Amino acid sequence: MEIGTITPARIHIGRSGPRVTTKELLKFRQDHAIAMDAVWSHVDEEKVRELGFKVIHTLIKDKEEYIRRPDLGRRFSKETLEDIKNTCISNPSVQIIAADGLSSPAIDTNLKDIFGILMDGFKHRGISVGTPLFIRYGRVATMDYISEILGAEVTILLVGERPGLATGESMSAYMAYRSSTEKPESQRTVVSNIHNGGLYPVEAGAQIIHITEIMLKEKKSGVDLKI
Amino acid sequence: MDKIYTLGMDIGTTTTQLIISEIEVENLTANYLSVEPKILSRKMIYQSPIVITPMYDSYHLNETELIKMFFEFINASGVDIKKIKTGAVIITGESSLKENASALIHSIADSTGEFIVAAAGADLEAILAGCGSGAKDVSYRQNEVLTNIDIGGGTTNIVKFDRGEVSDTFTLHIGGRLLKIDNDFKVTYLSPVLQKILALEGVKVKEGSSIAYREMRKAAELMAGYIAKALTGELESKYDMLYVSGQKALAEATGYFVSGGVGEYVYDEFEESSIMKACLKYQDLGPLLGTMVRKVFKKRGFNLSKPKHRMRATVCGSGSYSMQLSGNTIYVDENILPLKNLPLIRMTYENNTEECVKAARKLIGYHRTQTAIYITYKGNNSYEDIIMLAKGIIQITEELLSNIIIILDKNVGKALGQTVKRYLKETKPIICIDHIQNTHGNYIDLGKMVGGSLPIVIKSLIF
């Protein structure tokens, strides 16, 4: 039975006749509810602001549309882009962006720790960091538009991962050098599985600092970057 | 995928052997997703003949001959010595009590220049034998409690694995060569411990006088019985002198592996006449002891499992399993590597550094040399927590240590290393590695980076 203790996957869970046991059925429903909530809930924007993030949003109006229209979750209105251009630091070495993606709890639980070590780490190394942005209803490709408009060298997008049945709090960091809408998806390097049961947010932060340094030196990212 | 060559040399009371393994390590730097280092395969590519350990007399190893042998084996293997990245030379059994063992082991370790470590110590030997025999792997795979009993010439090293983890080790003064004979059944050597124990049983044997085969049989049967009783904790206190260094433990298990030279005689049945012949050939008790272990275990209903390696268990263990790989998100100032024979001090961090700092500074003061600090991390993984620990580490090492060398169990090495660097006012090399399980031993060797992680060996150095 103990083989089940080495993975959160649903193996070796027993059965009652042809069915799963009540305990496992309830556990499944609970985990499924956690996953649903992760998608449909909202990030506590007050806390994000306290960390120093500027909050913006994509063309999406609500969660329902966010799920239905991935294309709109990647783009911004003219006004928003104008606002970003006018109020944010231009041409930073590093632009940090957080987005709710498909899991708001991922941002709620992980952002503080990873952002702390990232900011201190870049400051210590003399690497300039732009105005941190939080995107409501944001998908990965938003980083391309922001990078282009602000002229960032390395863009780091911290985004809530699509939740599974093991955790609803997993976050990924997508990173790209001169992130651009003209480039294919392969421009991005990813550090994934960031949560307290996977790669700890602080350790992920340390690794992102390390990869950023290499990107700034090599001036490339994604599949082009051989580390 | 990276390949590492590792070497194991086991200098025992009776025999000496050497193996070279090829270990395939996943290249971790290319894989951002992986947190754990993965050893893909272990393959033995050379095994030396098993030769009698050269001795000047009963107490002194023939150092010159051994070093010559070492290089002959390496030449025969065809492996470039410079390519051998890590491994262990260990002196096992009673030889490690021999007077010149320490000097010898270091001279072999140093003459190779690279990252070959010298090690000794009964618990480490037991563990390595249990790894080499396959007991550890089977225990992990089958979720069982299994015990490996490595019966050598001078000592019997016992290790119990609970689902792949070492749970207990102890060593007995029992071995095939505690009584040596010549062709005319004259006793040429009798270990003082065995003599005392046999006297307790009313068996009178003396060095220099002759012994009947039937008495040898009796002695072997008694020794096999002591092993069985020690495993289950039934050995009365009058036999306490059988325990090496007085360390006792229980090792009852669902299955038993017997390795070591004597192990050869546990798994196969032989005619009485051929056992006697074998005793005369080796001029000791070994073949009889193995036979008796089989009989005693069978009588007691102990379940005997077949080891992957018997005679070669310890050397395979030291060649292939002595090394651990750190995680791949670590912080390493590479220019101070490799580092050898650093005393290891241990501390547990929960959420308070004050006690840790005091205790650690005291221990470092006692060692008066560069030490490595093993931290069992029980913090909450928050950035604030890492900062607190980093400040604590700086306090610990202040004015005492010129290099900061931290080994962690949890995967926070890179974050901690970077944070220490940030708060450190002076310039000191920092090594902060993680994902190392707390293993037995009190010294550590750090190798050079392989595939994004750092190979390390935690060992004992008891002579």
PDB file of N, CA and C in Angstrom, chain B residues 261-349:
ATOM      1  N   GLY B 261      33.248 -12.763   1.961  1.00  0.00           N
ATOM      2  CA  GLY B 261      33.911 -13.994   1.533  1.00  0.00           C
ATOM      3  C   GLY B 261      33.226 -15.235   2.072  1.00  0.00           C
ATOM      4  N   VAL B 262      32.827 -15.175   3.318  1.00  0.00           N
ATOM      5  CA  VAL B 262      32.177 -16.321   3.953  1.00  0.00           C
ATOM      6  C   VAL B 262      30.812 -16.592   3.318  1.00  0.00           C
ATOM      7  N   GLY B 263      30.199 -15.541   2.803  1.00  0.00           N
ATOM      8  CA  GLY B 263      28.894 -15.659   2.155  1.00  0.00           C
ATOM      9  C   GLY B 263      28.881 -16.678   1.023  1.00  0.00           C
ATOM     10  N   GLU B 264      30.042 -16.871   0.388  1.00  0.00           N
ATOM     11  CA  GLU B 264      30.150 -17.843  -0.701  1.00  0.00           C
ATOM     12  C   GLU B 264      29.696 -19.237  -0.253  1.00  0.00           C
ATOM     13  N   TYR B 265      29.899 -19.534   1.007  1.00  0.00           N
ATOM     14  CA  TYR B 265      29.575 -20.879   1.503  1.00  0.00           C
ATOM     15  C   TYR B 265      28.185 -20.989   2.122  1.00  0.00           C
ATOM     16  N   VAL B 266      27.459 -19.843   2.106  1.00  0.00           N
ATOM     17  CA  VAL B 266      26.131 -19.859   2.714  1.00  0.00           C
ATOM     18  C   VAL B 266      25.086 -20.367   1.729  1.00  0.00           C
ATOM     19  N   TYR B 267      25.283 -20.032   0.464  1.00  0.00           N
ATOM     20  CA  TYR B 267      24.212 -20.281  -0.503  1.00  0.00           C
ATOM     21  C   TYR B 267      24.311 -21.613  -1.243  1.00  0.00           C
ATOM     22  N   ASP B 268      25.511 -22.194  -1.253  1.00  0.00           N
ATOM     23  CA  ASP B 268      25.644 -23.477  -1.939  1.00  0.00           C
ATOM     24  C   ASP B 268      25.973 -24.564  -0.937  1.00  0.00           C
ATOM     25  N   GLU B 269      25.417 -25.737  -1.190  1.00  0.00           N
ATOM     26  CA  GLU B 269      25.727 -26.839  -0.279  1.00  0.00           C
ATOM     27  C   GLU B 269      26.948 -27.592  -0.771  1.00  0.00           C
ATOM     28  N   PHE B 270      27.811 -27.963   0.170  1.00  0.00           N
ATOM     29  CA  PHE B 270      29.013 -28.704  -0.191  1.00  0.00           C
ATOM     30  C   PHE B 270      29.097 -29.963   0.662  1.00  0.00           C
ATOM     31  N   GLU B 271      29.824 -30.943   0.137  1.00  0.00           N
ATOM     32  CA  GLU B 271      30.120 -32.159   0.904  1.00  0.00           C
ATOM     33  C   GLU B 271      31.022 -31.778   2.070  1.00  0.00           C
ATOM     34  N   GLU B 272      30.879 -32.505   3.140  1.00  0.00           N
ATOM     35  CA  GLU B 272      31.714 -32.246   4.315  1.00  0.00           C
ATOM     36  C   GLU B 272      33.214 -32.273   3.955  1.00  0.00           C
ATOM     37  N   SER B 273      33.586 -33.261   3.108  1.00  0.00           N
ATOM     38  CA  SER B 273      35.011 -33.403   2.777  1.00  0.00           C
ATOM     39  C   SER B 273      35.531 -32.190   1.998  1.00  0.00           C
ATOM     40  N   SER B 274      34.669 -31.641   1.145  1.00  0.00           N
ATOM     41  CA  SER B 274      35.160 -30.497   0.374  1.00  0.00           C
ATOM     42  C   SER B 274      35.209 -29.230   1.227  1.00  0.00           C
ATOM     43  N   ILE B 275      34.359 -29.149   2.259  1.00  0.00           N
ATOM     44  CA  ILE B 275      34.436 -28.008   3.179  1.00  0.00           C
ATOM     45  C   ILE B 275      35.766 -28.056   3.925  1.00  0.00           C
ATOM     46  N   MET B 276      36.109 -29.277   4.366  1.00  0.00           N
ATOM     47  CA  MET B 276      37.360 -29.429   5.101  1.00  0.00           C
ATOM     48  C   MET B 276      38.535 -29.053   4.207  1.00  0.00           C
ATOM     49  N   LYS B 277      38.460 -29.492   2.952  1.00  0.00           N
ATOM     50  CA  LYS B 277      39.524 -29.156   1.998  1.00  0.00           C
ATOM     51  C   LYS B 277      39.641 -27.640   1.834  1.00  0.00           C
ATOM     52  N   ALA B 278      38.459 -26.982   1.737  1.00  0.00           N
ATOM     53  CA  ALA B 278      38.456 -25.532   1.561  1.00  0.00           C
ATOM     54  C   ALA B 278      39.069 -24.838   2.777  1.00  0.00           C
ATOM     55  N   CYS B 279      38.764 -25.348   3.979  1.00  0.00           N
ATOM     56  CA  CYS B 279      39.348 -24.771   5.196  1.00  0.00           C
ATOM     57  C   CYS B 279      40.873 -24.872   5.143  1.00  0.00           C
ATOM     58  N   LEU B 280      41.350 -26.022   4.685  1.00  0.00           N
ATOM     59  CA  LEU B 280      42.801 -26.208   4.597  1.00  0.00           C
ATOM     60  C   LEU B 280      43.394 -25.295   3.530  1.00  0.00           C
ATOM     61  N   LYS B 281      42.646 -25.102   2.441  1.00  0.00           N
ATOM     62  CA  LYS B 281      43.145 -24.246   1.361  1.00  0.00           C
ATOM     63  C   LYS B 281      43.298 -22.795   1.851  1.00  0.00           C
ATOM     64  N   TYR B 282      42.232 -22.268   2.491  1.00  0.00           N
ATOM     65  CA  TYR B 282      42.297 -20.884   2.978  1.00  0.00           C
ATOM     66  C   TYR B 282      42.994 -20.796   4.336  1.00  0.00           C
ATOM     67  N   GLN B 283      43.212 -21.953   4.949  1.00  0.00           N
ATOM     68  CA  GLN B 283      43.836 -22.050   6.264  1.00  0.00           C
ATOM     69  C   GLN B 283      43.061 -21.272   7.329  1.00  0.00           C
ATOM     70  N   ASP B 284      41.738 -21.315   7.212  1.00  0.00           N
ATOM     71  CA  ASP B 284      40.931 -20.661   8.247  1.00  0.00           C
ATOM     72  C   ASP B 284      39.562 -21.327   8.374  1.00  0.00           C
ATOM     73  N   LEU B 285      38.693 -20.677   9.124  1.00  0.00           N
ATOM     74  CA  LEU B 285      37.381 -21.218   9.451  1.00  0.00           C
ATOM     75  C   LEU B 285      36.279 -20.862   8.455  1.00  0.00           C
ATOM     76  N   GLY B 286      36.593 -19.948   7.530  1.00  0.00           N
ATOM     77  CA  GLY B 286      35.574 -19.339   6.666  1.00  0.00           C
ATOM     78  C   GLY B 286      34.553 -20.301   6.075  1.00  0.00           C
ATOM     79  N   PRO B 287      34.992 -21.321   5.340  1.00  0.00           N
ATOM     80  CA  PRO B 287      34.014 -22.220   4.706  1.00  0.00           C
ATOM     81  C   PRO B 287      33.079 -22.885   5.722  1.00  0.00           C
ATOM     82  N   LEU B 288      33.620 -23.246   6.871  1.00  0.00           N
ATOM     83  CA  LEU B 288      32.790 -23.858   7.912  1.00  0.00           C
ATOM     84  C   LEU B 288      31.779 -22.865   8.469  1.00  0.00           C
ATOM     85  N   LEU B 289      32.256 -21.645   8.671  1.00  0.00           N
ATOM     86  CA  LEU B 289      31.372 -20.611   9.231  1.00  0.00           C
ATOM     87  C   LEU B 289      30.182 -20.377   8.301  1.00  0.00           C
ATOM     88  N   GLY B 290      30.458 -20.283   6.990  1.00  0.00           N
ATOM     89  CA  GLY B 290      29.393 -20.082   6.010  1.00  0.00           C
ATOM     90  C   GLY B 290      28.375 -21.222   6.064  1.00  0.00           C
ATOM     91  N   THR B 291      28.896 -22.438   6.098  1.00  0.00           N
ATOM     92  CA  THR B 291      28.028 -23.616   6.157  1.00  0.00           C
ATOM     93  C   THR B 291      27.144 -23.582   7.396  1.00  0.00           C
ATOM     94  N   MET B 292      27.739 -23.215   8.510  1.00  0.00           N
ATOM     95  CA  MET B 292      26.997 -23.185   9.780  1.00  0.00           C
ATOM     96  C   MET B 292      25.949 -22.077   9.790  1.00  0.00           C
ATOM     97  N   VAL B 293      26.284 -20.951   9.169  1.00  0.00           N
ATOM     98  CA  VAL B 293      25.297 -19.868   9.087  1.00  0.00           C
ATOM     99  C   VAL B 293      24.070 -20.372   8.330  1.00  0.00           C
ATOM    100  N   ARG B 294      24.308 -21.101   7.230  1.00  0.00           N
ATOM    101  CA  ARG B 294      23.162 -21.622   6.483  1.00  0.00           C
ATOM    102  C   ARG B 294      22.320 -22.529   7.374  1.00  0.00           C
ATOM    103  N   LYS B 295      23.005 -23.438   8.095  1.00  0.00           N
ATOM    104  CA  LYS B 295      22.282 -24.397   8.933  1.00  0.00           C
ATOM    105  C   LYS B 295      21.497 -23.707  10.048  1.00  0.00           C
ATOM    106  N   VAL B 296      22.173 -22.799  10.741  1.00  0.00           N
ATOM    107  CA  VAL B 296      21.523 -22.117  11.869  1.00  0.00           C
ATOM    108  C   VAL B 296      20.328 -21.291  11.392  1.00  0.00           C
ATOM    109  N   PHE B 297      20.510 -20.569  10.293  1.00  0.00           N
ATOM    110  CA  PHE B 297      19.434 -19.724   9.779  1.00  0.00           C
ATOM    111  C   PHE B 297      18.240 -20.580   9.354  1.00  0.00           C
ATOM    112  N   LYS B 298      18.541 -21.731   8.747  1.00  0.00           N
ATOM    113  CA  LYS B 298      17.484 -22.621   8.284  1.00  0.00           C
ATOM    114  C   LYS B 298      16.683 -23.147   9.480  1.00  0.00           C
ATOM    115  N   LYS B 299      17.428 -23.539  10.501  1.00  0.00           N
ATOM    116  CA  LYS B 299      16.803 -24.081  11.701  1.00  0.00           C
ATOM    117  C   LYS B 299      15.889 -23.049  12.353  1.00  0.00           C
ATOM    118  N   ARG B 300      16.327 -21.787  12.322  1.00  0.00           N
ATOM    119  CA  ARG B 300      15.540 -20.738  12.969  1.00  0.00           C
ATOM    120  C   ARG B 300      14.460 -20.172  12.052  1.00  0.00           C
ATOM    121  N   GLY B 301      14.408 -20.677  10.842  1.00  0.00           N
ATOM    122  CA  GLY B 301      13.371 -20.205   9.916  1.00  0.00           C
ATOM    123  C   GLY B 301      13.642 -18.815   9.347  1.00  0.00           C
ATOM    124  N   PHE B 302      14.913 -18.381   9.358  1.00  0.00           N
ATOM    125  CA  PHE B 302      15.248 -17.087   8.742  1.00  0.00           C
ATOM    126  C   PHE B 302      15.202 -17.233   7.229  1.00  0.00           C
ATOM    127  N   ASN B 303      14.595 -16.252   6.603  1.00  0.00           N
ATOM    128  CA  ASN B 303      14.443 -16.283   5.159  1.00  0.00           C
ATOM    129  C   ASN B 303      15.707 -15.721   4.482  1.00  0.00           C
ATOM    130  N   LEU B 304      16.452 -16.584   3.780  1.00  0.00           N
ATOM    131  CA  LEU B 304      17.694 -16.146   3.131  1.00  0.00           C
ATOM    132  C   LEU B 304      17.434 -15.697   1.695  1.00  0.00           C
ATOM    133  N   SER B 305      17.862 -14.467   1.372  1.00  0.00           N
ATOM    134  CA  SER B 305      17.716 -13.996  -0.004  1.00  0.00           C
ATOM    135  C   SER B 305      19.085 -14.001  -0.666  1.00  0.00           C
ATOM    136  N   LYS B 306      19.081 -14.168  -1.990  1.00  0.00           N
ATOM    137  CA  LYS B 306      20.372 -14.238  -2.696  1.00  0.00           C
ATOM    138  C   LYS B 306      20.869 -12.846  -3.066  1.00  0.00           C
ATOM    139  N   PRO B 307      22.079 -12.506  -2.626  1.00  0.00           N
ATOM    140  CA  PRO B 307      22.612 -11.193  -2.991  1.00  0.00           C
ATOM    141  C   PRO B 307      23.094 -11.142  -4.434  1.00  0.00           C
ATOM    142  N   LYS B 308      23.138  -9.924  -4.965  1.00  0.00           N
ATOM    143  CA  LYS B 308      23.621  -9.709  -6.327  1.00  0.00           C
ATOM    144  C   LYS B 308      25.132  -9.963  -6.357  1.00  0.00           C
ATOM    145  N   HIS B 309      25.805  -9.439  -5.349  1.00  0.00           N
ATOM    146  CA  HIS B 309      27.234  -9.707  -5.206  1.00  0.00           C
ATOM    147  C   HIS B 309      27.468 -10.244  -3.806  1.00  0.00           C
ATOM    148  N   ARG B 310      28.291 -11.261  -3.684  1.00  0.00           N
ATOM    149  CA  ARG B 310      28.594 -11.777  -2.348  1.00  0.00           C
ATOM    150  C   ARG B 310      29.959 -11.257  -1.914  1.00  0.00           C
ATOM    151  N   MET B 311      30.988 -11.955  -2.427  1.00  0.00           N
ATOM    152  CA  MET B 311      32.340 -11.595  -2.052  1.00  0.00           C
ATOM    153  C   MET B 311      32.656 -10.145  -2.436  1.00  0.00           C
ATOM    154  N   ARG B 312      32.020  -9.683  -3.529  1.00  0.00           N
ATOM    155  CA  ARG B 312      32.354  -8.354  -4.014  1.00  0.00           C
ATOM    156  C   ARG B 312      31.405  -7.271  -3.495  1.00  0.00           C
ATOM    157  N   ALA B 313      30.562  -7.610  -2.563  1.00  0.00           N
ATOM    158  CA  ALA B 313      29.539  -6.651  -2.117  1.00  0.00           C
ATOM    159  C   ALA B 313      30.145  -5.333  -1.637  1.00  0.00           C
ATOM    160  N   THR B 314      31.126  -5.393  -0.743  1.00  0.00           N
ATOM    161  CA  THR B 314      31.672  -4.160  -0.170  1.00  0.00           C
ATOM    162  C   THR B 314      32.394  -3.333  -1.222  1.00  0.00           C
ATOM    163  N   VAL B 315      33.161  -4.006  -2.066  1.00  0.00           N
ATOM    164  CA  VAL B 315      33.906  -3.248  -3.071  1.00  0.00           C
ATOM    165  C   VAL B 315      32.952  -2.636  -4.090  1.00  0.00           C
ATOM    166  N   CYS B 316      31.890  -3.349  -4.438  1.00  0.00           N
ATOM    167  CA  CYS B 316      30.894  -2.787  -5.354  1.00  0.00           C
ATOM    168  C   CYS B 316      30.188  -1.606  -4.698  1.00  0.00           C
ATOM    169  N   GLY B 317      29.882  -1.773  -3.438  1.00  0.00           N
ATOM    170  CA  GLY B 317      29.249  -0.681  -2.696  1.00  0.00           C
ATOM    171  C   GLY B 317      30.142   0.546  -2.673  1.00  0.00           C
ATOM    172  N   SER B 318      31.434   0.339  -2.406  1.00  0.00           N
ATOM    173  CA  SER B 318      32.309   1.505  -2.284  1.00  0.00           C
ATOM    174  C   SER B 318      32.580   2.114  -3.644  1.00  0.00           C
ATOM    175  N   GLY B 319      32.545   1.289  -4.698  1.00  0.00           N
ATOM    176  CA  GLY B 319      32.796   1.819  -6.035  1.00  0.00           C
ATOM    177  C   GLY B 319      31.598   2.528  -6.620  1.00  0.00           C
ATOM    178  N   SER B 320      30.416   2.048  -6.327  1.00  0.00           N
ATOM    179  CA  SER B 320      29.246   2.581  -7.026  1.00  0.00           C
ATOM    180  C   SER B 320      28.287   3.371  -6.146  1.00  0.00           C
ATOM    181  N   TYR B 321      28.326   3.153  -4.877  1.00  0.00           N
ATOM    182  CA  TYR B 321      27.273   3.754  -4.043  1.00  0.00           C
ATOM    183  C   TYR B 321      27.781   4.749  -3.013  1.00  0.00           C
ATOM    184  N   SER B 322      29.128   4.913  -2.928  1.00  0.00           N
ATOM    185  CA  SER B 322      29.634   5.800  -1.878  1.00  0.00           C
ATOM    186  C   SER B 322      29.302   7.254  -2.195  1.00  0.00           C
ATOM    187  N   MET B 323      29.112   7.535  -3.502  1.00  0.00           N
ATOM    188  CA  MET B 323      28.918   8.917  -3.902  1.00  0.00           C
ATOM    189  C   MET B 323      27.442   9.301  -3.941  1.00  0.00           C
ATOM    190  N   GLN B 324      27.142  10.519  -3.536  1.00  0.00           N
ATOM    191  CA  GLN B 324      25.788  11.049  -3.712  1.00  0.00           C
ATOM    192  C   GLN B 324      25.889  12.260  -4.615  1.00  0.00           C
ATOM    193  N   LEU B 325      24.818  12.541  -5.344  1.00  0.00           N
ATOM    194  CA  LEU B 325      24.804  13.747  -6.162  1.00  0.00           C
ATOM    195  C   LEU B 325      23.870  14.758  -5.526  1.00  0.00           C
ATOM    196  N   SER B 326      24.316  16.013  -5.537  1.00  0.00           N
ATOM    197  CA  SER B 326      23.466  17.059  -4.971  1.00  0.00           C
ATOM    198  C   SER B 326      22.355  17.388  -5.957  1.00  0.00           C
ATOM    199  N   GLY B 327      21.448  18.244  -5.538  1.00  0.00           N
ATOM    200  CA  GLY B 327      20.430  18.754  -6.450  1.00  0.00           C
ATOM    201  C   GLY B 327      21.098  19.609  -7.514  1.00  0.00           C
ATOM    202  N   ASN B 328      20.356  20.063  -8.506  1.00  0.00           N
ATOM    203  CA  ASN B 328      21.004  20.832  -9.572  1.00  0.00           C
ATOM    204  C   ASN B 328      20.780  22.330  -9.449  1.00  0.00           C
ATOM    205  N   THR B 329      19.930  22.772  -8.532  1.00  0.00           N
ATOM    206  CA  THR B 329      19.867  24.202  -8.268  1.00  0.00           C
ATOM    207  C   THR B 329      20.644  24.440  -6.984  1.00  0.00           C
ATOM    208  N   ILE B 330      21.917  24.753  -7.149  1.00  0.00           N
ATOM    209  CA  ILE B 330      22.814  24.901  -6.004  1.00  0.00           C
ATOM    210  C   ILE B 330      23.688  26.136  -6.209  1.00  0.00           C
ATOM    211  N   TYR B 331      24.430  26.517  -5.194  1.00  0.00           N
ATOM    212  CA  TYR B 331      25.312  27.676  -5.313  1.00  0.00           C
ATOM    213  C   TYR B 331      26.735  27.233  -5.026  1.00  0.00           C
ATOM    214  N   VAL B 332      27.605  27.323  -6.032  1.00  0.00           N
ATOM    215  CA  VAL B 332      28.946  26.773  -5.869  1.00  0.00           C
ATOM    216  C   VAL B 332      30.020  27.709  -6.411  1.00  0.00           C
ATOM    217  N   ASP B 333      30.971  28.087  -5.569  1.00  0.00           N
ATOM    218  CA  ASP B 333      32.175  28.770  -6.044  1.00  0.00           C
ATOM    219  C   ASP B 333      33.160  27.671  -6.413  1.00  0.00           C
ATOM    220  N   GLU B 334      33.243  27.403  -7.721  1.00  0.00           N
ATOM    221  CA  GLU B 334      33.933  26.192  -8.169  1.00  0.00           C
ATOM    222  C   GLU B 334      35.438  26.181  -7.932  1.00  0.00           C
ATOM    223  N   ASN B 335      36.027  27.373  -7.824  1.00  0.00           N
ATOM    224  CA  ASN B 335      37.497  27.385  -7.764  1.00  0.00           C
ATOM    225  C   ASN B 335      38.099  26.781  -6.499  1.00  0.00           C
ATOM    226  N   ILE B 336      37.289  26.545  -5.466  1.00  0.00           N
ATOM    227  CA  ILE B 336      37.878  25.918  -4.278  1.00  0.00           C
ATOM    228  C   ILE B 336      37.707  24.391  -4.284  1.00  0.00           C
ATOM    229  N   LEU B 337      37.135  23.861  -5.356  1.00  0.00           N
ATOM    230  CA  LEU B 337      36.906  22.415  -5.419  1.00  0.00           C
ATOM    231  C   LEU B 337      38.067  21.682  -6.084  1.00  0.00           C
ATOM    232  N   PRO B 338      38.319  20.412  -5.813  1.00  0.00           N
ATOM    233  CA  PRO B 338      37.650  19.593  -4.804  1.00  0.00           C
ATOM    234  C   PRO B 338      38.155  19.862  -3.386  1.00  0.00           C
ATOM    235  N   LEU B 339      37.387  19.465  -2.420  1.00  0.00           N
ATOM    236  CA  LEU B 339      37.768  19.590  -1.013  1.00  0.00           C
ATOM    237  C   LEU B 339      37.671  18.220  -0.353  1.00  0.00           C
ATOM    238  N   LYS B 340      38.650  17.916   0.466  1.00  0.00           N
ATOM    239  CA  LYS B 340      38.661  16.588   1.084  1.00  0.00           C
ATOM    240  C   LYS B 340      38.707  16.624   2.605  1.00  0.00           C
ATOM    241  N   ASN B 341      38.164  15.589   3.193  1.00  0.00           N
ATOM    242  CA  ASN B 341      38.266  15.346   4.635  1.00  0.00           C
ATOM    243  C   ASN B 341      37.816  16.503   5.515  1.00  0.00           C
ATOM    244  N   LEU B 342      36.714  17.152   5.147  1.00  0.00           N
ATOM    245  CA  LEU B 342      36.197  18.215   6.006  1.00  0.00           C
ATOM    246  C   LEU B 342      35.343  17.583   7.103  1.00  0.00           C
ATOM    247  N   PRO B 343      35.598  17.931   8.346  1.00  0.00           N
ATOM    248  CA  PRO B 343      34.703  17.439   9.400  1.00  0.00           C
ATOM    249  C   PRO B 343      33.297  18.006   9.162  1.00  0.00           C
ATOM    250  N   LEU B 344      32.310  17.193   9.469  1.00  0.00           N
ATOM    251  CA  LEU B 344      30.927  17.586   9.202  1.00  0.00           C
ATOM    252  C   LEU B 344      30.228  17.830  10.527  1.00  0.00           C
ATOM    253  N   ILE B 345      29.660  19.003  10.695  1.00  0.00           N
ATOM    254  CA  ILE B 345      28.856  19.205  11.889  1.00  0.00           C
ATOM    255  C   ILE B 345      27.395  19.316  11.468  1.00  0.00           C
ATOM    256  N   ARG B 346      26.527  18.874  12.352  1.00  0.00           N
ATOM    257  CA  ARG B 346      25.117  18.801  11.965  1.00  0.00           C
ATOM    258  C   ARG B 346      24.270  19.726  12.826  1.00  0.00           C
ATOM    259  N   MET B 347      23.300  20.364  12.211  1.00  0.00           N
ATOM    260  CA  MET B 347      22.342  21.141  12.990  1.00  0.00           C
ATOM    261  C   MET B 347      20.969  21.064  12.336  1.00  0.00           C
ATOM    262  N   THR B 348      19.960  21.348  13.149  1.00  0.00           N
ATOM    263  CA  THR B 348      18.600  21.355  12.627  1.00  0.00           C
ATOM    264  C   THR B 348      18.071  22.773  12.751  1.00  0.00           C
ATOM    265  N   TYR B 349      17.552  23.318  11.636  1.00  0.00           N
ATOM    266  CA  TYR B 349      16.996  24.655  11.677  1.00  0.00           C
ATOM    267  C   TYR B 349      15.481  24.577  11.626  1.00  0.00           C
TER     268      TYR B 349
END
